Amino acid sequence: MVKRFLKLLGIVLFLLVIGIGVRTFIIRHDKKELVPVTPKASTAPVFDKKQFSTSDPASIWMVVNKHRPINPVSYVPADLVIPNVPLRVPGNDSMQVRKVTATALEMMFAAAKADGLNLMLSSGYRSYQYQVGLYNGYVASSSVAEADKTSARPGYSEHQSGLAADIEPASEKCDVDVCFAQLPEGVWLAANAYKYGFIIRYTSDKVPVTGYTYEPWHVRYVGTALSNEMHKEKIETLEEFFSLGAAPSYSS
Ligand SMILES: [Zn+2]
């Protein structure tokens, strides 16, 4: 009995010794294979904020605000077209937008329709001369101070770029009114515009930066690279993204 026990103990000890030996051998050999690991540099591409001009009126990143008039003020986009979407005033010049804007609007309107929402283009391109009439009309009916709150001075309107569009529901409910933000169409636009290269240009909490009151209907085409990046970084305005400074009012 004791003999058998000792024999068993011997076998167990033998296996234990063999096991430790093999393990030490493996570890020693593994160590040989160890190569110092140098931390890899981040492979995430850095967004190039200089890809496109912010001052050339034909650039999709052009920034126009109360400190940055369109230069030249007589600028007319070379590729204005009428997008294939429901139009508030068919045949009117203001139903035009630049080709890139038109393509993006068509994709966005189709996506909204697939979600059961019918959008309409309320206003697109506005010429310098059109803005002269519009702005002077506001001034005549109120004052320069009042007009500046809602209408851009001629040469300062983003609509002149052909990259801006005012959107409304096909029902024309809340046309160019803040109540648009509460409608399903307005909620959808705020949540999805960036996927098609647009930003809501004048948001409710950025009035001191943009100099414009909340315009949930006004979208600006900037291309999907920039709209996705702004969405990712949670930056709402072009002024902040490009560090251009706030433009709350005209300097003169
Ligand atoms: Zn607008």
Short mmCIF file of C-alpha atoms and ligand atoms in Angstrom, two decimals:
data_model
loop_
_atom_site.label_atom_id
_atom_site.label_comp_id
_atom_site.label_asym_id
_atom_site.label_seq_id
_atom_site.Cartn_x
_atom_site.Cartn_y
_atom_site.Cartn_z
CA MET A 1 0.00 0.00 0.00
CA VAL A 2 2.73 2.47 1.06
CA LYS A 3 4.86 1.27 -1.83
CA ARG A 4 2.12 1.93 -4.30
CA PHE A 5 1.58 5.41 -2.79
CA LEU A 6 5.27 6.26 -3.04
CA LYS A 7 5.32 5.04 -6.65
CA LEU A 8 2.39 7.27 -7.49
CA LEU A 9 3.99 10.22 -5.70
CA GLY A 10 7.15 9.60 -7.69
CA ILE A 11 5.24 9.69 -10.97
CA VAL A 12 3.45 12.90 -9.95
CA LEU A 13 6.71 14.59 -8.92
CA PHE A 14 8.36 13.40 -12.12
CA LEU A 15 5.61 14.88 -14.26
CA LEU A 16 5.75 18.11 -12.25
CA VAL A 17 9.49 18.48 -12.80
CA ILE A 18 9.13 17.71 -16.52
CA GLY A 19 6.28 20.22 -16.73
CA ILE A 20 8.24 23.03 -15.07
CA GLY A 21 11.21 22.28 -17.27
CA VAL A 22 9.20 22.43 -20.46
CA ARG A 23 7.51 25.66 -19.34
CA THR A 24 10.83 27.33 -18.52
CA PHE A 25 12.15 26.24 -21.90
CA ILE A 26 9.15 27.74 -23.71
CA ILE A 27 9.30 31.02 -21.79
CA ARG A 28 13.03 31.32 -22.42
CA HIS A 29 12.51 30.76 -26.11
CA ASP A 30 9.54 33.10 -26.24
CA LYS A 31 11.67 35.82 -24.73
CA LYS A 32 14.09 35.46 -27.57
CA GLU A 33 11.26 36.19 -29.96
CA LEU A 34 10.24 39.34 -28.13
CA VAL A 35 10.91 42.39 -30.24
CA PRO A 36 10.57 45.83 -28.64
CA VAL A 37 7.20 47.24 -29.74
CA THR A 38 7.36 50.88 -30.78
CA PRO A 39 3.97 52.64 -30.52
CA LYS A 40 2.54 53.11 -34.00
CA ALA A 41 1.72 56.66 -35.09
CA SER A 42 -2.05 57.28 -35.37
CA THR A 43 -3.19 56.34 -38.85
CA ALA A 44 -6.39 58.43 -38.61
CA PRO A 45 -6.14 61.04 -41.38
CA VAL A 46 -6.11 64.63 -40.20
CA PHE A 47 -8.85 66.68 -41.86
CA ASP A 48 -7.23 69.19 -44.21
CA LYS A 49 -8.96 72.53 -43.62
CA LYS A 50 -7.06 74.11 -46.52
CA GLN A 51 -8.40 71.76 -49.22
CA PHE A 52 -10.65 74.45 -50.62
CA SER A 53 -10.72 78.23 -50.44
CA THR A 54 -13.05 79.93 -47.97
CA SER A 55 -12.96 83.23 -49.88
CA ASP A 56 -13.29 82.23 -53.56
CA PRO A 57 -17.05 82.60 -54.26
CA ALA A 58 -16.95 79.51 -56.52
CA SER A 59 -15.49 77.31 -53.76
CA ILE A 60 -17.91 74.94 -51.99
CA TRP A 61 -16.27 76.07 -48.71
CA MET A 62 -16.74 79.80 -49.38
CA VAL A 63 -17.81 81.65 -46.26
CA VAL A 64 -20.00 84.71 -46.59
CA ASN A 65 -21.18 86.55 -43.50
CA LYS A 66 -21.58 90.13 -42.22
CA HIS A 67 -17.78 90.56 -42.20
CA ARG A 68 -17.15 88.73 -45.46
CA PRO A 69 -19.05 89.99 -48.51
CA ILE A 70 -19.01 87.94 -51.69
CA ASN A 71 -16.01 89.09 -53.71
CA PRO A 72 -16.75 90.34 -56.31
CA VAL A 73 -20.24 91.41 -55.21
CA SER A 74 -21.41 90.98 -58.80
CA TYR A 75 -20.54 87.24 -58.69
CA VAL A 76 -22.91 84.94 -60.58
CA PRO A 77 -22.32 81.15 -60.39
CA ALA A 78 -21.43 79.68 -63.80
CA ASP A 79 -23.39 76.45 -63.41
CA LEU A 80 -26.87 77.35 -62.20
CA VAL A 81 -29.53 74.70 -62.85
CA ILE A 82 -33.05 73.94 -61.66
CA PRO A 83 -33.01 70.85 -59.44
CA ASN A 84 -35.41 68.01 -60.16
CA VAL A 85 -37.39 68.47 -56.92
CA PRO A 86 -40.77 70.00 -56.03
CA LEU A 87 -40.49 73.79 -56.50
CA ARG A 88 -42.46 76.53 -54.74
CA VAL A 89 -42.26 78.92 -57.72
CA PRO A 90 -41.60 76.83 -60.88
CA GLY A 91 -39.88 78.85 -63.60
CA ASN A 92 -38.62 81.53 -61.19
CA ASP A 93 -34.89 82.37 -61.23
CA SER A 94 -34.76 81.75 -57.47
CA MET A 95 -35.44 78.04 -58.12
CA GLN A 96 -31.91 77.69 -59.49
CA VAL A 97 -28.93 76.43 -57.52
CA ARG A 98 -25.42 75.35 -58.50
CA LYS A 99 -25.10 71.92 -60.12
CA VAL A 100 -23.47 70.35 -57.02
CA THR A 101 -26.24 71.74 -54.83
CA ALA A 102 -28.92 70.45 -57.21
CA THR A 103 -27.53 66.90 -57.21
CA ALA A 104 -27.30 66.87 -53.41
CA LEU A 105 -30.81 68.30 -53.02
CA GLU A 106 -32.21 65.62 -55.33
CA MET A 107 -30.58 62.87 -53.25
CA MET A 108 -31.74 64.42 -49.98
CA PHE A 109 -35.33 64.96 -51.15
CA ALA A 110 -35.45 61.33 -52.38
CA ALA A 111 -34.23 60.10 -48.99
CA ALA A 112 -36.84 62.20 -47.18
CA LYS A 113 -39.53 60.86 -49.49
CA ALA A 114 -38.43 57.29 -48.70
CA ASP A 115 -39.05 58.22 -45.05
CA GLY A 116 -42.53 59.45 -45.96
CA LEU A 117 -41.76 63.20 -46.00
CA ASN A 118 -42.29 65.47 -49.01
CA LEU A 119 -39.94 68.44 -49.13
CA MET A 120 -40.06 71.46 -51.42
CA LEU A 121 -37.51 74.04 -52.50
CA SER A 122 -38.69 77.42 -51.27
CA SER A 123 -35.76 79.51 -52.49
CA GLY A 124 -32.33 78.90 -53.97
CA TYR A 125 -30.11 81.31 -55.91
CA ARG A 126 -30.67 85.04 -55.50
CA SER A 127 -28.79 87.52 -57.65
CA TYR A 128 -27.15 90.67 -56.29
CA GLN A 129 -29.90 92.77 -57.92
CA TYR A 130 -32.65 90.60 -56.40
CA GLN A 131 -31.10 91.08 -52.96
CA VAL A 132 -30.98 94.87 -53.52
CA GLY A 133 -34.75 94.90 -54.01
CA LEU A 134 -35.41 92.48 -51.14
CA TYR A 135 -33.22 94.32 -48.62
CA ASN A 136 -34.46 97.79 -49.60
CA GLY A 137 -38.01 96.53 -49.20
CA TYR A 138 -37.27 95.43 -45.61
CA VAL A 139 -35.55 98.76 -44.84
CA ALA A 140 -38.48 100.75 -46.27
CA SER A 141 -41.02 98.85 -44.17
CA SER A 142 -39.00 99.03 -40.93
CA SER A 143 -35.44 100.26 -40.41
CA VAL A 144 -31.87 99.33 -41.31
CA ALA A 145 -31.45 97.75 -37.85
CA GLU A 146 -34.61 95.66 -38.28
CA ALA A 147 -33.81 94.72 -41.88
CA ASP A 148 -30.31 93.56 -40.87
CA LYS A 149 -31.79 91.06 -38.42
CA THR A 150 -33.60 89.07 -41.08
CA SER A 151 -32.24 90.01 -44.49
CA ALA A 152 -28.69 90.08 -45.76
CA ARG A 153 -27.40 93.26 -47.35
CA PRO A 154 -26.75 92.94 -51.10
CA GLY A 155 -23.44 91.15 -51.63
CA TYR A 156 -23.65 89.48 -48.22
CA SER A 157 -26.31 86.85 -48.94
CA GLU A 158 -25.32 83.21 -48.96
CA HIS A 159 -28.10 82.68 -51.51
CA GLN A 160 -25.98 84.52 -54.11
CA SER A 161 -23.47 81.63 -53.98
CA GLY A 162 -25.93 79.10 -55.41
CA LEU A 163 -24.95 76.85 -52.49
CA ALA A 164 -27.82 77.82 -50.17
CA ALA A 165 -31.40 76.62 -50.19
CA ASP A 166 -34.49 77.32 -48.15
CA ILE A 167 -36.50 74.13 -47.61
CA GLU A 168 -40.13 73.73 -46.65
CA PRO A 169 -42.67 70.91 -46.58
CA ALA A 170 -44.55 70.38 -49.85
CA SER A 171 -47.62 71.48 -47.87
CA GLU A 172 -45.92 74.93 -47.54
CA LYS A 173 -46.64 74.79 -43.81
CA CYS A 174 -44.26 77.01 -41.78
CA ASP A 175 -42.69 78.43 -44.95
CA VAL A 176 -39.57 80.39 -43.84
CA ASP A 177 -40.80 80.27 -40.23
CA VAL A 178 -39.12 78.90 -37.09
CA CYS A 179 -42.11 76.59 -36.54
CA PHE A 180 -40.58 74.52 -39.40
CA ALA A 181 -38.12 73.13 -36.83
CA GLN A 182 -41.00 71.40 -34.99
CA LEU A 183 -42.53 69.79 -38.09
CA PRO A 184 -41.49 66.21 -39.00
CA GLU A 185 -39.83 67.67 -42.13
CA GLY A 186 -37.80 70.13 -40.04
CA VAL A 187 -36.77 67.47 -37.53
CA TRP A 188 -35.77 65.18 -40.40
CA LEU A 189 -33.76 67.93 -42.12
CA ALA A 190 -31.85 68.81 -38.93
CA ALA A 191 -30.96 65.15 -38.35
CA ASN A 192 -30.12 64.13 -41.92
CA ALA A 193 -28.89 67.16 -43.92
CA TYR A 194 -25.21 66.44 -43.15
CA LYS A 195 -25.44 63.05 -44.89
CA TYR A 196 -26.02 64.88 -48.19
CA GLY A 197 -23.37 67.57 -47.76
CA PHE A 198 -25.53 70.24 -46.13
CA ILE A 199 -25.38 72.08 -42.81
CA ILE A 200 -28.12 74.04 -41.07
CA ARG A 201 -26.30 77.35 -41.49
CA TYR A 202 -28.03 79.50 -38.84
CA THR A 203 -28.73 77.46 -35.72
CA SER A 204 -30.58 78.66 -32.63
CA ASP A 205 -27.57 78.76 -30.30
CA LYS A 206 -25.11 80.42 -32.71
CA VAL A 207 -26.76 83.80 -33.31
CA PRO A 208 -23.76 85.70 -31.81
CA VAL A 209 -21.47 83.84 -34.22
CA THR A 210 -23.45 84.01 -37.47
CA GLY A 211 -25.30 87.27 -36.86
CA TYR A 212 -28.57 85.67 -38.02
CA THR A 213 -31.55 84.52 -36.04
CA TYR A 214 -32.46 80.82 -36.12
CA GLU A 215 -33.30 79.65 -39.65
CA PRO A 216 -34.10 75.91 -39.45
CA TRP A 217 -35.13 75.99 -43.13
CA HIS A 218 -31.87 77.40 -44.53
CA VAL A 219 -29.32 74.77 -45.57
CA ARG A 220 -25.92 75.39 -47.07
CA TYR A 221 -24.11 72.93 -49.32
CA VAL A 222 -20.48 72.38 -48.24
CA GLY A 223 -19.89 68.82 -49.56
CA THR A 224 -20.08 65.61 -47.56
CA ALA A 225 -16.40 65.66 -46.48
CA LEU A 226 -16.93 68.89 -44.55
CA SER A 227 -20.51 68.24 -43.39
CA ASN A 228 -19.48 64.83 -42.00
CA GLU A 229 -16.43 66.31 -40.27
CA MET A 230 -18.47 69.13 -38.71
CA HIS A 231 -21.06 66.58 -37.58
CA LYS A 232 -18.32 64.38 -36.09
CA GLU A 233 -16.63 67.28 -34.32
CA LYS A 234 -20.03 68.74 -33.29
CA ILE A 235 -19.13 72.14 -34.73
CA GLU A 236 -22.18 73.96 -36.09
CA THR A 237 -20.79 77.03 -37.84
CA LEU A 238 -18.30 77.60 -40.65
CA GLU A 239 -16.97 80.59 -38.67
CA GLU A 240 -15.95 78.30 -35.78
CA PHE A 241 -14.74 75.40 -37.92
CA PHE A 242 -12.40 77.61 -39.95
CA SER A 243 -11.54 79.91 -36.98
CA LEU A 244 -12.73 82.97 -38.90
CA GLY A 245 -14.12 84.82 -35.90
CA ALA A 246 -17.71 85.72 -35.11
CA ALA A 247 -19.60 88.05 -37.42
CA PRO A 248 -22.54 89.28 -35.33
CA SER A 249 -23.01 92.55 -37.21
CA TYR A 250 -21.80 94.70 -40.11
CA SER A 251 -18.75 96.75 -39.24
CA SER A 252 -20.29 99.89 -40.76
ZN ZN B 1 -32.17 81.24 -46.79
#
